[in-house]
Amino acid sequence: MTPTHTSLSLQGQAALVTGASSGIGRAMALAFGHAGADVAVNFVRDADGAEAVVQELRTMGRRAVALRADVSREGDVDAMFQRAIGALGTLHIVVCNAGLQRDAPLEQMTLEQWNTVIAVNLTGQFLCARGAVREFKRRGPQGPSAALGKIICISSVHQQIPWAGHANYAASKAGVMLLMQTMAQELAAERIRVNAIAPGAIRTPINADAWRTREAEDALLKLIPHGRVGEPDDVARAALWLASDASDYVTGATLFVDGGMALYPAFIGGG
Ligand code: NAD
């Protein structure tokens, strides 16, 4: 782990990361553990992946627990919070990361594809953020963090870049943007910080088709001024900063971790 991870401390804090058995969620859970946090690792299907993350966290000396829950189901989310709080005492950091894609051209997109993506990517973030706020307020201000609590929403560059063939996904992430900003406005006076990360193209299972072959990766790189596909740890370092007291005066912000993807790369030549 890089020194950046260890110079920001989450010592004595407890975090819940949704969708943490793989990809960006896994990287954030491990980064938080390296910084001293205990971590609840949510998963929906991949129990083995979640257990591997838990074992890695325990090897670091952290308390860790794997919790199965579908973030789009209210009963699952409420039970997950109860079990996380039972295992770790309270929560100081909640990362709403779980997400999926169900891609189709608009005229072929089924209502089920639309509803599934909105339910997981948007309603799931609402349910988990609400659970977080309830726990932060129940616990009250005593604790190791300057804030009462921190919520991090994992959005996407597609909260602002239209994405043909992915209308459901782009709409869900645009919804996350104003959900996050509204929560930040509503909760700032109570010292609950709410921020978002908008990743660009990060090498994870969700977008494997975009980087699996040389041709696909070359096409993708044309959209990334930085010149490389992002890694989960690129996002994890940003999440660690947003979770730590180093960002104590930051709320309602979206941090783009995208190698410049949102900077209209088609205009690099001057247009
Ligand atoms: P990933 O597929 O590895 O991670 C998504 C996780 O969410 C998986 O572990 C999956 O099991 C879980 N999940 C899906 N539905 C769930 C549900 N109903 N309840 C609980 N968990 C559920 O891919 P990733 O790239 O790590 O994605 C993490 C987040 O980052 C997502 O919100 C995604 O939209 C966002 N994102 C990713 C990229 C990228 O390029 N990889 C870019 C922008 C945004």
Short mmCIF file of C-alpha atoms and ligand atoms in Angstrom, two decimals:
data_model
loop_
_atom_site.label_atom_id
_atom_site.label_comp_id
_atom_site.label_asym_id
_atom_site.label_seq_id
_atom_site.Cartn_x
_atom_site.Cartn_y
_atom_site.Cartn_z
CA MET A 1 0.00 0.00 0.00
CA THR A 2 1.28 3.47 -0.83
CA PRO A 3 2.26 5.95 1.93
CA THR A 4 -0.81 8.05 1.02
CA HIS A 5 -2.97 5.34 2.50
CA THR A 6 -1.22 5.33 5.83
CA SER A 7 -0.75 9.09 6.23
CA LEU A 8 -4.53 9.60 6.41
CA SER A 9 -5.81 7.94 9.56
CA LEU A 10 -9.21 6.36 10.11
CA GLN A 11 -8.05 4.84 13.40
CA GLY A 12 -10.93 3.91 15.67
CA GLN A 13 -13.57 4.42 12.98
CA ALA A 14 -15.99 1.91 11.48
CA ALA A 15 -16.99 1.84 7.84
CA LEU A 16 -19.61 0.07 5.74
CA VAL A 17 -18.87 -0.34 2.03
CA THR A 18 -21.60 -1.72 -0.23
CA GLY A 19 -20.71 -3.93 -3.17
CA ALA A 20 -17.32 -4.56 -1.57
CA SER A 21 -16.63 -8.13 -2.73
CA SER A 22 -15.03 -6.87 -5.96
CA GLY A 23 -13.68 -3.93 -7.92
CA ILE A 24 -13.77 -0.41 -6.50
CA GLY A 25 -15.67 -1.44 -3.34
CA ARG A 26 -13.07 -4.06 -2.48
CA ALA A 27 -10.23 -1.54 -2.98
CA MET A 28 -11.96 1.04 -0.76
CA ALA A 29 -12.62 -1.51 2.00
CA LEU A 30 -8.93 -2.50 2.02
CA ALA A 31 -7.71 1.12 1.88
CA PHE A 32 -9.91 1.98 4.87
CA GLY A 33 -8.50 -1.05 6.70
CA HIS A 34 -4.92 0.03 5.98
CA ALA A 35 -5.82 3.44 7.42
CA GLY A 36 -7.03 1.82 10.65
CA ALA A 37 -10.79 1.41 10.16
CA ASP A 38 -12.91 -1.61 10.97
CA VAL A 39 -15.01 -2.52 7.95
CA ALA A 40 -18.38 -4.13 7.17
CA VAL A 41 -18.11 -5.68 3.70
CA ASN A 42 -21.46 -5.85 1.89
CA PHE A 43 -22.05 -8.29 -0.95
CA VAL A 44 -25.11 -9.61 -2.73
CA ARG A 45 -23.96 -12.84 -4.39
CA ASP A 46 -20.17 -13.33 -4.15
CA ALA A 47 -19.84 -14.63 -0.58
CA ASP A 48 -16.34 -16.02 -1.29
CA GLY A 49 -15.11 -12.67 -2.62
CA ALA A 50 -16.49 -10.86 0.44
CA GLU A 51 -14.97 -13.43 2.80
CA ALA A 52 -11.56 -12.96 1.14
CA VAL A 53 -11.77 -9.20 1.76
CA VAL A 54 -12.76 -9.85 5.38
CA GLN A 55 -9.81 -12.20 5.86
CA GLU A 56 -7.42 -9.61 4.43
CA LEU A 57 -8.80 -6.97 6.79
CA ARG A 58 -8.44 -9.31 9.79
CA THR A 59 -4.84 -10.00 8.78
CA MET A 60 -4.27 -6.24 9.17
CA GLY A 61 -5.71 -6.53 12.70
CA ARG A 62 -9.07 -4.93 11.87
CA ARG A 63 -12.52 -6.08 12.86
CA ALA A 64 -14.38 -7.06 9.71
CA VAL A 65 -17.64 -8.74 8.82
CA ALA A 66 -19.21 -9.85 5.52
CA LEU A 67 -22.91 -8.94 5.21
CA ARG A 68 -25.20 -10.18 2.47
CA ALA A 69 -27.83 -7.62 1.42
CA ASP A 70 -29.48 -6.48 -1.79
CA VAL A 71 -29.20 -2.69 -1.48
CA SER A 72 -32.40 -2.18 -3.46
CA ARG A 73 -34.45 -3.96 -0.76
CA GLU A 74 -35.42 -1.93 2.28
CA GLY A 75 -35.61 -4.96 4.61
CA ASP A 76 -32.16 -6.18 3.52
CA VAL A 77 -30.62 -2.74 4.03
CA ASP A 78 -32.16 -2.24 7.49
CA ALA A 79 -30.98 -5.70 8.57
CA MET A 80 -27.50 -5.02 7.17
CA PHE A 81 -27.18 -1.83 9.23
CA GLN A 82 -28.35 -3.64 12.39
CA ARG A 83 -25.79 -6.39 11.86
CA ALA A 84 -22.97 -3.96 10.99
CA ILE A 85 -23.66 -1.90 14.11
CA GLY A 86 -23.95 -5.10 16.17
CA ALA A 87 -20.54 -6.25 14.94
CA LEU A 88 -18.62 -2.95 14.92
CA GLY A 89 -20.45 -0.87 17.58
CA THR A 90 -21.41 2.00 15.29
CA LEU A 91 -20.57 3.41 11.84
CA HIS A 92 -18.64 6.59 11.01
CA ILE A 93 -18.29 6.09 7.24
CA VAL A 94 -20.79 4.66 4.76
CA VAL A 95 -19.87 4.24 1.10
CA CYS A 96 -22.80 3.72 -1.28
CA ASN A 97 -20.89 1.89 -4.00
CA ALA A 98 -23.00 -1.08 -5.16
CA GLY A 99 -24.06 -0.66 -8.75
CA LEU A 100 -24.74 -2.46 -11.99
CA GLN A 101 -25.48 -2.00 -15.68
CA ARG A 102 -28.27 -3.45 -17.83
CA ASP A 103 -27.37 -1.99 -21.23
CA ALA A 104 -29.67 -1.79 -24.27
CA PRO A 105 -30.54 0.62 -27.05
CA LEU A 106 -33.47 2.73 -25.87
CA GLU A 107 -36.12 1.12 -28.08
CA GLN A 108 -35.09 -2.33 -26.87
CA MET A 109 -34.67 -1.48 -23.18
CA THR A 110 -37.18 -3.40 -21.09
CA LEU A 111 -38.93 -1.91 -18.11
CA GLU A 112 -37.20 -4.55 -16.02
CA GLN A 113 -33.76 -3.35 -17.22
CA TRP A 114 -34.76 0.23 -16.44
CA ASN A 115 -36.21 -0.59 -13.01
CA THR A 116 -33.31 -2.84 -11.97
CA VAL A 117 -30.70 -0.16 -12.61
CA ILE A 118 -32.68 2.63 -10.94
CA ALA A 119 -33.48 0.36 -7.97
CA VAL A 120 -29.86 -0.64 -7.29
CA ASN A 121 -27.93 2.46 -8.39
CA LEU A 122 -30.29 5.17 -7.10
CA THR A 123 -32.82 3.74 -4.62
CA GLY A 124 -30.02 1.63 -3.12
CA GLN A 125 -27.98 4.76 -2.45
CA PHE A 126 -31.01 6.46 -0.85
CA LEU A 127 -31.69 3.47 1.43
CA CYS A 128 -28.04 3.14 2.52
CA ALA A 129 -27.57 6.89 3.03
CA ARG A 130 -30.75 7.00 5.13
CA GLY A 131 -29.49 4.10 7.23
CA ALA A 132 -26.21 5.95 7.72
CA VAL A 133 -27.86 9.19 8.84
CA ARG A 134 -30.07 7.34 11.32
CA GLU A 135 -27.04 5.64 12.88
CA PHE A 136 -24.89 8.81 12.96
CA LYS A 137 -27.67 10.65 14.82
CA ARG A 138 -28.43 7.73 17.15
CA ARG A 139 -24.75 7.51 18.16
CA GLY A 140 -24.27 11.24 18.60
CA PRO A 141 -21.12 13.33 18.38
CA GLN A 142 -18.69 11.44 20.59
CA GLY A 143 -16.03 9.62 18.63
CA PRO A 144 -12.77 9.70 16.73
CA SER A 145 -13.97 11.77 13.75
CA ALA A 146 -14.43 15.54 13.42
CA ALA A 147 -17.71 14.89 11.60
CA LEU A 148 -20.76 13.15 13.03
CA GLY A 149 -20.46 10.91 9.99
CA LYS A 150 -19.39 10.71 6.37
CA ILE A 151 -21.32 9.40 3.37
CA ILE A 152 -19.60 8.80 0.04
CA CYS A 153 -21.74 8.14 -3.04
CA ILE A 154 -20.03 6.39 -5.94
CA SER A 155 -21.42 8.06 -9.01
CA SER A 156 -19.85 8.09 -12.51
CA VAL A 157 -18.64 10.48 -15.18
CA HIS A 158 -22.03 9.53 -16.69
CA GLN A 159 -23.76 11.74 -14.13
CA GLN A 160 -22.88 14.42 -16.69
CA ILE A 161 -21.70 12.69 -19.89
CA PRO A 162 -24.65 11.30 -21.89
CA TRP A 163 -24.09 7.62 -22.72
CA ALA A 164 -25.84 6.09 -25.72
CA GLY A 165 -27.13 2.59 -25.04
CA HIS A 166 -27.04 3.17 -21.28
CA ALA A 167 -29.99 5.52 -20.63
CA ASN A 168 -30.94 3.75 -17.40
CA TYR A 169 -27.39 3.91 -16.02
CA ALA A 170 -26.81 7.58 -16.95
CA ALA A 171 -30.19 8.55 -15.46
CA SER A 172 -29.41 6.66 -12.25
CA LYS A 173 -26.04 8.41 -11.83
CA ALA A 174 -27.47 11.85 -12.64
CA GLY A 175 -30.01 11.10 -9.91
CA VAL A 176 -27.20 10.24 -7.50
CA MET A 177 -25.67 13.68 -8.14
CA LEU A 178 -28.68 15.65 -6.89
CA LEU A 179 -29.48 13.10 -4.19
CA MET A 180 -25.95 13.62 -2.87
CA GLN A 181 -26.04 17.42 -3.13
CA THR A 182 -29.46 17.62 -1.46
CA MET A 183 -28.39 15.35 1.39
CA ALA A 184 -25.21 17.44 1.82
CA GLN A 185 -27.25 20.65 2.01
CA GLU A 186 -29.79 19.13 4.41
CA LEU A 187 -27.22 17.56 6.75
CA ALA A 188 -24.27 19.99 6.77
CA ALA A 189 -25.40 21.80 9.93
CA GLU A 190 -25.43 18.47 11.75
CA ARG A 191 -21.82 17.87 10.70
CA ILE A 192 -22.68 14.99 8.42
CA ARG A 193 -20.58 15.29 5.27
CA VAL A 194 -21.91 13.86 2.01
CA ASN A 195 -19.71 13.74 -1.09
CA ALA A 196 -19.43 11.75 -4.30
CA ILE A 197 -16.75 10.25 -6.48
CA ALA A 198 -17.33 10.13 -10.24
CA PRO A 199 -14.99 7.46 -11.62
CA GLY A 200 -14.12 7.37 -15.30
CA ALA A 201 -13.06 4.04 -16.79
CA ILE A 202 -11.71 1.86 -13.98
CA ARG A 203 -10.47 -1.69 -14.61
CA THR A 204 -13.15 -3.79 -12.82
CA PRO A 205 -15.60 -6.57 -13.73
CA ILE A 206 -18.41 -4.06 -14.50
CA ASN A 207 -16.73 -2.81 -17.69
CA ALA A 208 -14.46 -5.74 -18.63
CA ASP A 209 -15.71 -5.62 -22.24
CA ALA A 210 -14.22 -2.13 -22.57
CA TRP A 211 -10.61 -3.20 -21.76
CA ARG A 212 -10.40 -6.99 -22.17
CA THR A 213 -8.99 -6.89 -25.73
CA ARG A 214 -6.21 -4.69 -27.15
CA GLU A 215 -8.63 -3.14 -29.68
CA ALA A 216 -11.23 -2.35 -27.02
CA GLU A 217 -8.62 -0.79 -24.71
CA ASP A 218 -7.15 1.30 -27.57
CA ALA A 219 -10.62 2.67 -28.36
CA LEU A 220 -11.19 3.41 -24.68
CA LEU A 221 -7.84 5.20 -24.33
CA LYS A 222 -8.94 7.74 -26.95
CA LEU A 223 -11.42 8.95 -24.31
CA ILE A 224 -8.82 9.25 -21.51
CA PRO A 225 -6.36 12.18 -21.77
CA HIS A 226 -4.23 10.74 -18.96
CA GLY A 227 -3.41 7.80 -21.24
CA ARG A 228 -4.21 4.82 -19.05
CA VAL A 229 -7.25 2.98 -17.75
CA GLY A 230 -7.85 3.70 -14.06
CA GLU A 231 -7.28 1.15 -11.32
CA PRO A 232 -9.56 0.55 -8.32
CA ASP A 233 -6.86 1.95 -6.05
CA ASP A 234 -7.05 5.32 -7.87
CA VAL A 235 -10.62 5.60 -6.58
CA ALA A 236 -9.79 4.12 -3.16
CA ARG A 237 -7.22 6.87 -2.47
CA ALA A 238 -9.83 9.55 -3.23
CA ALA A 239 -12.38 7.78 -1.03
CA LEU A 240 -9.88 7.62 1.81
CA TRP A 241 -9.34 11.38 1.61
CA LEU A 242 -13.10 12.05 1.55
CA ALA A 243 -13.58 9.71 4.53
CA SER A 244 -10.80 11.31 6.58
CA ASP A 245 -10.66 14.55 8.56
CA ALA A 246 -8.29 15.91 5.88
CA SER A 247 -11.45 16.79 3.92
CA ASP A 248 -13.40 18.07 6.93
CA TYR A 249 -14.50 21.29 5.16
CA VAL A 250 -15.63 19.45 2.01
CA THR A 251 -19.29 18.56 1.56
CA GLY A 252 -21.56 18.34 -1.48
CA ALA A 253 -18.57 17.87 -3.78
CA THR A 254 -18.14 15.42 -6.62
CA LEU A 255 -14.52 14.39 -7.08
CA PHE A 256 -13.88 13.22 -10.65
CA VAL A 257 -11.34 10.39 -10.69
CA ASP A 258 -11.30 9.89 -14.43
CA GLY A 259 -7.90 10.78 -15.96
CA GLY A 260 -9.61 13.72 -17.67
CA MET A 261 -12.41 11.75 -19.33
CA ALA A 262 -14.98 14.43 -18.48
CA LEU A 263 -12.84 17.17 -20.12
CA TYR A 264 -14.26 16.74 -23.66
CA PRO A 265 -11.18 14.85 -24.98
CA ALA A 266 -12.51 15.22 -28.55
CA PHE A 267 -11.37 18.87 -28.33
CA ILE A 268 -7.74 18.09 -27.44
CA GLY A 269 -6.70 19.05 -30.97
CA GLY A 270 -8.38 22.44 -30.63
CA GLY A 271 -11.73 21.44 -32.13
P1 NAD B 1 -18.11 -4.28 -9.80
O1 NAD B 1 -19.10 -4.97 -10.66
O2 NAD B 1 -16.86 -4.98 -9.43
O3 NAD B 1 -18.78 -3.77 -8.44
C1 NAD B 1 -20.14 -3.55 -8.26
C2 NAD B 1 -20.54 -4.31 -7.01
O4 NAD B 1 -21.91 -4.02 -6.70
C3 NAD B 1 -20.41 -5.82 -7.22
O5 NAD B 1 -19.70 -6.37 -6.14
C4 NAD B 1 -21.85 -6.29 -7.22
O6 NAD B 1 -22.03 -7.59 -6.72
C5 NAD B 1 -22.50 -5.25 -6.31
N1 NAD B 1 -23.93 -5.19 -6.46
C6 NAD B 1 -24.65 -5.19 -7.61
N2 NAD B 1 -25.97 -5.18 -7.32
C7 NAD B 1 -26.07 -5.16 -5.96
C8 NAD B 1 -27.15 -5.15 -5.07
N3 NAD B 1 -28.41 -5.15 -5.51
N4 NAD B 1 -26.90 -5.12 -3.74
C9 NAD B 1 -25.61 -5.13 -3.29
N5 NAD B 1 -24.55 -5.16 -4.10
C10 NAD B 1 -24.78 -5.18 -5.42
O7 NAD B 1 -17.80 -2.91 -10.55
P2 NAD B 1 -17.13 -1.56 -10.00
O8 NAD B 1 -16.58 -0.90 -11.17
O9 NAD B 1 -16.27 -1.83 -8.84
O10 NAD B 1 -18.43 -0.72 -9.57
C11 NAD B 1 -18.53 -0.06 -8.33
C12 NAD B 1 -19.27 1.26 -8.52
O11 NAD B 1 -18.48 2.12 -9.34
C13 NAD B 1 -20.63 1.13 -9.22
O12 NAD B 1 -21.56 1.99 -8.60
C14 NAD B 1 -20.33 1.62 -10.62
O13 NAD B 1 -21.47 2.16 -11.26
C15 NAD B 1 -19.29 2.68 -10.33
N6 NAD B 1 -18.47 3.05 -11.48
C16 NAD B 1 -17.58 2.18 -12.02
C17 NAD B 1 -16.82 2.58 -13.11
C18 NAD B 1 -15.81 1.69 -13.75
O14 NAD B 1 -15.24 2.08 -14.79
N7 NAD B 1 -15.51 0.52 -13.23
C19 NAD B 1 -16.99 3.86 -13.63
C20 NAD B 1 -17.91 4.71 -13.06
C21 NAD B 1 -18.64 4.30 -11.98
#
